[in-house]
Short mmCIF file of C-alpha atoms in Angstrom, two decimals:
data_model
loop_
_atom_site.label_atom_id
_atom_site.label_comp_id
_atom_site.label_asym_id
_atom_site.label_seq_id
_atom_site.Cartn_x
_atom_site.Cartn_y
_atom_site.Cartn_z
CA MET B 1 -4.39 49.17 -16.51
CA LYS B 2 -2.34 47.88 -13.63
CA LYS B 3 -4.69 44.51 -13.67
CA LEU B 4 -4.06 44.33 -17.42
CA LEU B 5 -0.36 44.69 -17.36
CA LEU B 6 -0.12 42.27 -14.51
CA GLY B 7 -2.00 39.80 -16.68
CA LEU B 8 0.24 40.26 -19.29
CA ILE B 9 3.22 39.41 -17.20
CA ALA B 10 1.49 36.51 -15.94
CA SER B 11 0.89 35.07 -19.51
CA THR B 12 4.52 35.40 -20.16
CA ALA B 13 5.78 33.72 -16.93
CA LEU B 14 6.84 30.38 -18.39
CA ALA B 15 8.82 32.23 -21.18
CA ALA B 16 10.34 34.44 -18.44
CA PRO B 17 11.62 32.74 -15.52
CA GLY B 18 11.67 34.97 -12.56
CA PHE B 19 8.11 36.21 -12.77
CA ALA B 20 5.20 34.78 -10.78
CA GLU B 21 2.49 33.06 -12.48
CA MET B 22 -1.00 34.26 -11.46
CA LEU B 23 -3.35 31.73 -10.16
CA ASP B 24 -7.01 31.75 -10.84
CA LEU B 25 -7.90 33.94 -7.83
CA GLU B 26 -11.61 33.59 -6.39
CA LYS B 27 -10.85 36.91 -4.48
CA ASP B 28 -8.28 39.72 -5.36
CA GLU B 29 -9.30 42.79 -3.09
CA LEU B 30 -7.91 42.04 0.41
CA THR B 31 -7.57 43.93 3.74
CA PHE B 32 -5.12 42.68 6.16
CA GLY B 33 -4.74 43.64 9.81
CA PHE B 34 -1.27 44.14 11.80
CA ILE B 35 0.01 45.55 15.29
CA LYS B 36 2.74 48.08 15.23
CA LEU B 37 5.53 45.65 15.71
CA THR B 38 8.46 45.19 13.57
CA ASP B 39 7.71 41.46 13.09
CA MET B 40 4.58 42.51 10.84
CA ALA B 41 7.26 43.34 8.13
CA PRO B 42 6.50 40.43 5.81
CA LEU B 43 3.17 42.32 5.14
CA ALA B 44 4.64 45.59 4.64
CA ILE B 45 7.53 44.04 2.38
CA ALA B 46 5.22 41.95 0.36
CA TYR B 47 3.25 45.38 -0.31
CA GLU B 48 6.21 47.60 -0.74
CA GLN B 49 8.27 45.34 -3.12
CA GLY B 50 5.21 44.63 -5.36
CA PHE B 51 5.03 40.87 -4.38
CA PHE B 52 1.27 41.17 -3.69
CA ASP B 53 0.98 42.89 -6.98
CA ASP B 54 2.93 40.20 -8.87
CA GLU B 55 0.11 37.70 -7.59
CA GLY B 56 -2.75 39.86 -8.89
CA LEU B 57 -3.77 40.87 -5.23
CA PHE B 58 -4.83 44.24 -4.42
CA VAL B 59 -3.95 44.54 -0.71
CA THR B 60 -4.83 47.18 1.85
CA LEU B 61 -2.74 47.04 5.16
CA GLU B 62 -4.50 48.55 8.32
CA ALA B 63 -3.04 49.01 11.64
CA GLN B 64 -5.19 47.75 14.68
CA ALA B 65 -5.56 49.09 18.16
CA ASN B 66 -4.97 45.95 19.80
CA TRP B 67 -4.94 42.29 19.51
CA LYS B 68 -8.54 41.59 20.29
CA VAL B 69 -9.74 44.23 17.70
CA LEU B 70 -7.39 42.56 15.27
CA LEU B 71 -9.06 39.08 16.24
CA ASP B 72 -12.49 40.40 15.93
CA GLY B 73 -11.92 41.70 12.58
CA VAL B 74 -10.72 38.49 11.18
CA ILE B 75 -13.44 36.75 12.62
CA ASP B 76 -16.16 38.91 11.47
CA GLY B 77 -14.71 39.44 7.90
CA THR B 78 -13.94 43.08 8.65
CA LEU B 79 -10.21 41.84 7.93
CA ASP B 80 -9.35 38.99 5.50
CA GLY B 81 -6.41 38.07 7.38
CA ALA B 82 -3.97 39.43 9.86
CA HIS B 83 -0.54 39.35 11.58
CA MET B 84 -1.23 37.40 14.95
CA LEU B 85 -0.02 36.22 18.14
CA ALA B 86 0.86 32.53 17.42
CA GLY B 87 -1.52 31.68 20.48
CA GLN B 88 -4.63 33.44 18.93
CA PRO B 89 -5.51 30.84 16.15
CA LEU B 90 -5.13 27.96 18.75
CA ALA B 91 -7.02 29.55 21.41
CA ALA B 92 -9.85 30.55 19.02
CA THR B 93 -10.10 27.08 17.86
CA ILE B 94 -10.26 25.42 21.19
CA GLY B 95 -12.76 27.97 22.45
CA TYR B 96 -10.61 29.84 25.01
CA GLY B 97 -12.06 33.34 24.63
CA THR B 98 -13.53 34.26 21.45
CA GLU B 99 -14.40 30.96 19.66
CA ALA B 100 -13.73 30.39 15.85
CA HIS B 101 -11.85 28.21 13.39
CA ILE B 102 -8.60 30.12 12.63
CA ILE B 103 -5.84 28.51 10.69
CA THR B 104 -2.27 29.79 9.75
CA PRO B 105 -0.52 28.58 6.44
CA PHE B 106 2.37 30.89 7.11
CA SER B 107 4.53 31.62 10.52
CA MET B 108 5.96 35.16 10.30
CA ASP B 109 9.23 35.06 12.12
CA LEU B 110 11.43 33.68 14.92
CA ASN B 111 12.50 35.34 18.03
CA GLY B 112 11.90 39.15 18.24
CA ASN B 113 10.82 39.71 21.71
CA ALA B 114 12.72 40.92 24.91
CA ILE B 115 11.88 41.70 28.67
CA THR B 116 12.57 45.07 30.13
CA LEU B 117 12.86 46.10 33.71
CA SER B 118 12.48 49.78 35.04
CA ASN B 119 15.63 51.59 36.02
CA GLU B 120 14.72 51.19 39.49
CA VAL B 121 14.59 47.42 39.44
CA TRP B 122 17.53 47.30 37.28
CA GLU B 123 19.90 49.35 39.31
CA THR B 124 18.76 47.17 42.39
CA ILE B 125 19.59 43.82 40.69
CA LYS B 126 22.57 45.05 38.59
CA PRO B 127 25.41 44.75 41.35
CA THR B 128 24.28 41.04 42.26
CA LEU B 129 24.62 39.92 38.47
CA PRO B 130 27.71 38.22 37.39
CA THR B 131 30.03 39.66 34.83
CA ASP B 132 32.10 38.56 31.75
CA PRO B 133 35.87 38.80 31.61
CA ASP B 134 35.42 42.33 29.83
CA GLY B 135 33.12 43.65 32.70
CA LYS B 136 30.01 43.36 30.85
CA ILE B 137 27.00 41.89 32.45
CA SER B 138 26.78 38.25 31.49
CA HIS B 139 23.73 36.94 29.48
CA PRO B 140 21.37 35.53 29.76
CA ILE B 141 20.14 36.85 32.97
CA SER B 142 18.20 34.52 35.37
CA ALA B 143 14.85 35.77 36.81
CA SER B 144 16.19 34.65 40.01
CA ALA B 145 17.94 37.81 40.58
CA LEU B 146 14.61 39.40 40.94
CA LYS B 147 13.87 37.49 44.25
CA PRO B 148 15.41 40.19 46.64
CA VAL B 149 13.20 42.68 45.05
CA LEU B 150 10.05 40.61 45.17
CA ASP B 151 10.97 39.96 49.14
CA ASP B 152 11.20 43.85 49.54
CA TYR B 153 8.18 44.54 47.55
CA ALA B 154 6.05 42.08 49.66
CA ALA B 155 7.51 43.59 52.94
CA LYS B 156 6.08 46.93 52.10
CA GLY B 157 2.72 45.40 50.99
CA LYS B 158 3.42 46.45 47.26
CA PRO B 159 2.74 44.31 44.11
CA PHE B 160 5.34 43.75 41.57
CA ASN B 161 3.57 44.09 38.20
CA MET B 162 4.80 43.36 34.79
CA GLY B 163 2.91 43.92 31.40
CA MET B 164 2.49 41.53 28.55
CA VAL B 165 0.43 42.16 25.61
CA PHE B 166 -2.30 39.61 25.61
CA PRO B 167 -3.36 36.49 27.69
CA VAL B 168 -2.64 34.10 24.83
CA SER B 169 0.68 35.70 23.61
CA THR B 170 3.88 34.49 23.24
CA HIS B 171 5.06 37.44 25.57
CA ASN B 172 2.93 36.18 28.20
CA TYR B 173 4.21 32.62 27.91
CA GLU B 174 7.78 33.77 27.50
CA LEU B 175 7.63 36.09 30.39
CA ARG B 176 6.07 33.24 32.60
CA TYR B 177 8.70 30.89 31.43
CA TRP B 178 11.36 33.30 32.49
CA LEU B 179 9.98 33.77 35.99
CA ALA B 180 9.31 30.04 36.48
CA ALA B 181 12.99 29.14 35.07
CA GLY B 182 14.20 31.49 37.94
CA GLY B 183 12.06 29.88 40.71
CA ILE B 184 9.23 32.58 40.78
CA ASN B 185 5.46 31.58 40.34
CA PRO B 186 3.91 34.04 37.85
CA GLY B 187 0.28 32.46 38.71
CA TYR B 188 -2.56 30.50 37.36
CA TYR B 189 -5.68 30.76 35.15
CA SER B 190 -8.96 28.80 36.11
CA PRO B 191 -12.25 28.77 34.42
CA GLU B 192 -13.62 30.90 37.21
CA ASN B 193 -10.61 33.47 37.44
CA VAL B 194 -8.95 34.47 34.15
CA SER B 195 -6.79 37.13 35.70
CA GLY B 196 -3.83 34.59 35.66
CA GLN B 197 -2.85 35.83 38.95
CA ILE B 198 -3.88 32.87 41.16
CA GLY B 199 -0.93 32.40 43.70
CA ALA B 200 1.20 34.79 41.65
CA GLU B 201 4.40 36.16 43.09
CA VAL B 202 4.55 38.62 40.00
CA PHE B 203 1.38 40.07 38.76
CA LEU B 204 1.07 40.08 35.01
CA SER B 205 -1.48 42.19 33.11
CA VAL B 206 -2.31 43.29 29.69
CA THR B 207 -0.88 46.45 27.90
CA PRO B 208 -0.74 47.17 24.19
CA PRO B 209 2.44 46.96 22.66
CA PRO B 210 3.09 50.74 21.68
CA GLN B 211 1.90 51.80 25.23
CA MET B 212 4.46 49.77 27.09
CA PRO B 213 7.15 52.47 27.41
CA ALA B 214 4.88 55.10 28.44
CA THR B 215 3.09 52.65 30.95
CA LEU B 216 6.65 51.57 32.39
CA GLU B 217 7.68 55.42 32.58
CA ALA B 218 4.60 56.11 34.64
CA GLY B 219 5.52 53.58 37.01
CA THR B 220 2.18 51.49 36.72
CA ILE B 221 4.42 48.38 35.74
CA ASP B 222 7.95 47.53 36.96
CA GLY B 223 8.89 45.70 33.57
CA TYR B 224 7.27 44.08 30.69
CA CYS B 225 7.71 41.58 27.84
CA VAL B 226 6.98 42.80 24.29
CA GLY B 227 8.29 42.67 20.70
CA GLU B 228 10.51 45.35 19.02
CA PRO B 229 10.69 48.27 18.73
CA TRP B 230 9.42 48.79 22.29
CA ASN B 231 12.17 47.19 24.22
CA GLN B 232 14.71 49.41 22.32
CA GLN B 233 12.48 52.40 22.64
CA ALA B 234 12.95 52.11 26.59
CA VAL B 235 16.53 52.19 26.03
CA PHE B 236 16.51 55.25 23.86
CA LYS B 237 14.11 57.11 26.46
CA GLY B 238 16.28 55.97 29.13
CA ILE B 239 13.51 54.70 31.09
CA GLY B 240 14.44 50.79 31.20
CA VAL B 241 16.85 47.98 30.58
CA PRO B 242 16.03 44.95 28.57
CA VAL B 243 17.47 42.03 30.34
CA ILE B 244 17.02 39.08 28.19
CA THR B 245 15.84 38.53 24.75
CA ASP B 246 13.62 35.50 23.70
CA TYR B 247 16.79 34.12 21.55
CA GLU B 248 18.48 33.71 24.98
CA LEU B 249 15.33 32.43 26.62
CA TRP B 250 14.60 29.55 23.94
CA LYS B 251 16.71 29.93 20.75
CA ASN B 252 14.95 30.50 17.48
CA ASN B 253 11.56 30.21 19.11
CA PRO B 254 8.58 30.65 16.97
CA GLU B 255 6.64 34.30 17.09
CA LYS B 256 3.88 35.56 15.25
CA VAL B 257 1.95 33.92 12.45
CA PHE B 258 -0.65 35.02 9.52
CA GLY B 259 -3.94 34.06 10.52
CA ILE B 260 -7.19 33.66 8.49
CA THR B 261 -10.56 31.86 8.93
CA ASN B 262 -10.70 28.03 7.88
CA GLU B 263 -13.88 29.35 5.92
CA PHE B 264 -11.50 31.88 3.97
CA ALA B 265 -9.07 29.38 3.04
CA GLU B 266 -12.01 26.87 1.74
CA MET B 267 -13.56 29.59 -0.25
CA TYR B 268 -10.55 31.06 -1.71
CA PRO B 269 -7.87 28.36 -2.01
CA ASN B 270 -5.95 29.98 -4.81
CA THR B 271 -6.40 33.44 -3.13
CA THR B 272 -4.81 31.79 -0.16
CA LYS B 273 -1.91 30.15 -1.91
CA ALA B 274 -1.13 33.50 -3.66
CA VAL B 275 -1.03 35.33 -0.29
CA VAL B 276 1.30 32.81 1.14
CA LYS B 277 3.54 33.04 -2.07
CA ALA B 278 3.95 36.83 -1.73
CA LEU B 279 4.76 36.43 2.06
CA ILE B 280 7.29 33.70 1.51
CA ARG B 281 9.01 36.10 -1.07
CA ALA B 282 8.91 38.99 1.47
CA ALA B 283 10.46 36.82 4.05
CA MET B 284 13.13 35.71 1.91
CA TRP B 285 13.77 39.37 0.78
CA LEU B 286 14.34 40.22 4.65
CA ASP B 287 16.90 37.54 5.09
CA GLU B 288 18.87 37.15 1.88
CA ASN B 289 22.45 38.25 1.50
CA ASP B 290 23.08 38.15 5.26
CA ASN B 291 20.28 40.85 6.02
CA ALA B 292 21.56 43.35 3.24
CA ASN B 293 17.99 44.51 2.95
CA ARG B 294 17.23 45.44 6.33
CA PRO B 295 18.24 49.09 6.16
CA GLU B 296 15.59 49.69 3.51
CA ALA B 297 13.32 47.51 5.61
CA VAL B 298 13.88 49.58 8.61
CA ALA B 299 13.02 52.77 6.52
CA ILE B 300 9.81 51.46 5.47
CA LEU B 301 8.90 50.11 9.01
CA SER B 302 9.82 53.44 10.54
CA ARG B 303 6.85 55.22 8.70
CA PRO B 304 3.80 56.09 10.38
CA ASP B 305 1.54 53.97 8.57
CA TYR B 306 3.72 50.89 9.65
CA VAL B 307 5.23 50.93 13.07
CA GLY B 308 6.12 54.48 13.37
CA ALA B 309 9.14 54.45 15.59
CA ASP B 310 12.42 56.30 14.85
CA TYR B 311 14.66 54.60 12.28
CA ASP B 312 17.55 54.33 14.83
CA VAL B 313 15.11 52.50 17.42
CA ILE B 314 13.93 49.94 14.73
CA ALA B 315 17.45 49.39 13.39
CA ASN B 316 18.75 48.81 16.68
CA SER B 317 17.41 45.20 16.72
CA MET B 318 16.27 44.73 12.86
CA THR B 319 19.98 44.99 11.59
CA GLY B 320 21.54 42.40 13.78
CA THR B 321 22.45 43.95 16.98
CA PHE B 322 20.51 44.51 20.34
CA GLU B 323 21.22 47.16 23.09
CA TYR B 324 20.84 46.15 26.48
CA GLU B 325 21.86 48.80 28.93
CA LYS B 326 22.43 52.11 27.19
CA GLY B 327 25.79 51.64 25.34
CA ASP B 328 25.91 47.98 25.54
CA ALA B 329 25.04 46.80 22.10
CA ARG B 330 25.87 43.07 21.37
CA ALA B 331 25.71 41.39 18.11
CA VAL B 332 22.48 39.14 17.71
CA PRO B 333 22.20 38.43 13.95
CA ASP B 334 19.29 36.09 14.41
CA PHE B 335 17.19 38.34 16.90
CA ASN B 336 14.88 38.89 13.79
CA THR B 337 14.54 36.07 11.71
CA PHE B 338 12.05 35.77 8.82
CA PHE B 339 13.26 32.97 6.58
CA ARG B 340 16.29 31.40 7.63
CA HIS B 341 15.85 28.21 9.88
CA ASN B 342 12.75 27.35 8.06
CA ALA B 343 11.22 30.34 9.99
CA THR B 344 7.99 30.66 7.83
CA TYR B 345 7.10 26.97 7.97
CA PRO B 346 4.13 26.43 10.34
CA PHE B 347 5.37 23.58 12.09
CA TYR B 348 2.99 21.34 14.35
CA SER B 349 5.48 21.33 17.14
CA ASP B 350 5.33 25.05 17.46
CA ALA B 351 1.62 25.04 17.95
CA VAL B 352 2.03 21.97 20.54
CA TRP B 353 4.60 24.35 22.56
CA TYR B 354 1.91 27.17 22.90
CA LEU B 355 -0.84 24.43 23.73
CA THR B 356 1.56 22.96 26.53
CA GLN B 357 1.86 26.54 28.10
CA MET B 358 -1.74 27.20 28.10
CA ARG B 359 -2.27 23.94 29.94
CA ARG B 360 0.76 24.65 32.30
CA TRP B 361 -0.78 27.72 33.45
CA GLY B 362 -4.45 26.66 33.55
CA GLN B 363 -5.68 28.28 30.43
CA ILE B 364 -6.53 24.58 29.32
CA ALA B 365 -8.17 23.69 32.57
CA GLU B 366 -8.12 19.76 32.36
CA ALA B 367 -5.37 17.28 31.15
CA LYS B 368 -5.31 16.26 27.53
CA PRO B 369 -3.80 13.14 25.80
CA ASP B 370 -0.87 13.79 23.55
CA SER B 371 -3.08 12.77 20.67
CA TRP B 372 -5.46 15.83 21.37
CA TYR B 373 -2.21 18.28 21.00
CA ASP B 374 -1.28 16.67 17.82
CA GLU B 375 -5.10 16.99 16.60
CA ILE B 376 -5.33 20.50 17.32
CA ALA B 377 -2.00 21.42 15.77
CA LYS B 378 -2.98 19.84 12.59
CA SER B 379 -6.33 21.72 12.64
CA VAL B 380 -4.77 25.16 13.11
CA TYR B 381 -1.36 25.01 11.31
CA LYS B 382 -1.27 24.14 7.61
CA PRO B 383 1.96 23.21 6.24
CA GLU B 384 0.45 21.61 3.18
CA ILE B 385 -0.89 25.07 2.01
CA TYR B 386 2.70 26.43 2.71
CA LEU B 387 4.43 23.84 0.87
CA GLU B 388 1.85 24.14 -2.15
CA ALA B 389 2.77 27.96 -2.41
CA ALA B 390 6.45 27.23 -2.11
CA LYS B 391 6.27 24.71 -4.90
CA LEU B 392 4.82 27.15 -7.14
CA LEU B 393 7.67 29.72 -6.34
CA VAL B 394 10.24 27.05 -7.06
CA GLU B 395 8.62 26.26 -10.40
CA GLU B 396 8.52 29.76 -11.35
CA GLY B 397 12.25 30.31 -10.52
CA LEU B 398 11.54 32.53 -7.54
CA ALA B 399 12.82 30.43 -4.74
CA ASP B 400 15.28 27.61 -4.27
CA SER B 401 14.01 24.21 -3.56
CA ALA B 402 16.58 23.39 -1.16
CA ASP B 403 15.36 26.01 1.15
CA PHE B 404 11.94 24.18 2.19
CA PRO B 405 11.39 21.09 4.32
CA TRP B 406 9.48 19.09 1.82
CA ASP B 407 9.81 15.69 3.69
CA SER B 408 8.94 16.99 7.16
CA ASP B 409 6.28 15.50 9.16
CA GLY B 410 5.33 18.70 10.68
CA TYR B 411 7.55 18.15 13.77
CA LYS B 412 10.87 19.87 14.39
CA ALA B 413 13.76 17.89 15.92
CA PRO B 414 13.52 18.31 19.44
CA THR B 415 14.81 21.48 20.79
CA PRO B 416 17.99 20.59 22.93
CA ALA B 417 18.33 21.56 26.62
CA GLU B 418 21.01 23.80 26.05
CA ASP B 419 19.06 26.13 23.77
CA ILE B 420 16.67 27.00 26.59
CA ILE B 421 17.24 28.94 29.64
CA ASP B 422 15.85 26.34 32.23
CA GLY B 423 17.99 23.55 30.71
CA ILE B 424 14.94 21.59 29.78
CA GLY B 425 14.47 20.20 26.36
CA PHE B 426 11.47 20.31 24.22
CA ASN B 427 9.93 17.55 22.11
CA GLY B 428 6.58 18.51 20.46
CA ALA B 429 6.01 14.86 20.03
CA MET B 430 5.65 14.40 23.82
CA PRO B 431 3.85 17.29 25.26
CA ASN B 432 2.67 15.60 28.50
CA ALA B 433 6.22 14.50 29.27
CA TYR B 434 7.58 17.64 28.58
CA LEU B 435 4.85 19.30 31.09
CA GLU B 436 5.99 16.81 33.71
CA SER B 437 9.65 17.90 33.30
CA LEU B 438 8.75 21.59 34.42
CA PRO B 439 9.18 22.11 37.90
CA ILE B 440 6.37 24.94 38.23
CA GLY B 441 3.23 24.55 36.43
CA LEU B 442 0.18 22.13 36.11
CA LYS B 443 1.11 18.20 35.47
CA GLY B 444 -0.91 15.18 34.93
CA GLU B 445 -4.46 15.36 36.29
CA GLN B 446 -3.75 18.53 38.22
CA ILE B 447 -6.54 21.25 38.15
CA VAL B 448 -6.86 24.84 39.66
CA SER B 449 -9.51 24.77 42.17
CA GLY B 450 -10.07 28.25 44.02
CA SER B 451 -6.73 29.37 45.01
CA ASP B 452 -5.28 25.80 45.29
CA ILE B 453 -3.80 23.28 42.92
CA LYS B 454 -5.42 20.01 43.18
CA GLY B 455 -4.55 16.36 41.85
#
């Protein structure tokens, strides 16, 4: 009956603007995976607000244990698609780790991460930090503040350990970026040593997002980089202090993507467009009217079948604020951005940034020409599918044409230096020049050989 009713709605779409017109779907029963993070919200909202239903899609959403299990599920077909780390489709496509051609026709959000330190480390560095005229700690906080702590740990023969969620995660690259911007070497990868700890002054290791607070509380790690709500959870539990958001690290940086296999997109092109249509509508809903729907979204995400954290913990960042030290809540309206600033458009330049970070730290072992970065970006990020879906929404009266970058060549305007913590701008069209501009990291023909950088 539900399918019949949806068909009737679709057949009258032209007579009643504001209804989705159904495509001729090749597959209508789908299972999508996600990790328990607030940035899976477009999937939850597309389901709960009936946007998938409007497209004739019968979707099941399933939480996954970790990012590897999720990726494997998409590759083996157990999952039809998933909320993914932006680095996962790129790494799989170039054969770093599990090899498979994964694409993304939809970018899920901007910003949304933070770096948290243990109470012990925070209390050590706090007296050294500059303050604003109101007496609050000045932000952003440089990683250089950690140097005396690292010296103390080294003198005691103790490693300084920090957690991130996956080797090709935004969190790994953002944590490394923050450390390197403060003059601290986060270590390198090589084909023979994939620990990422070659020459490291801080030792980074993988911890699944929901386990971050407990791992910090146990003293196994001294800090971490993760998405929400697991930084705010540390504040609520009184076990750690977020020191910088990724909005402060790199304003409006790309975060998660929706990933599918290239084979899925080729076999089910209309289904793919229908999914993207529903996700665009969800993103619009999340950001519309200055985040007016966010309290409802928080209530949905707090349910155990989605993120499963307390309402107040999720609301702390999802409703336009972010709490650093307990009681120090500040307005950060774009901390979670789902549609503004073309957040959902899969820009090639976003892909290039991830690839430069993989090269910077040795996951891409050898130098590549600029043309290679462009080629890989275009094989994984698919703005053409996104724009086809957006065009249908506009024709159906469900979206405003002005909200989409129809004439883009796929590359954002260069990010200005003042929007990045190290004061080094990023131009996705010039990846090798960008790598040369970074003081710590591989450049040119350099390679990691044993424990040395050569070239």
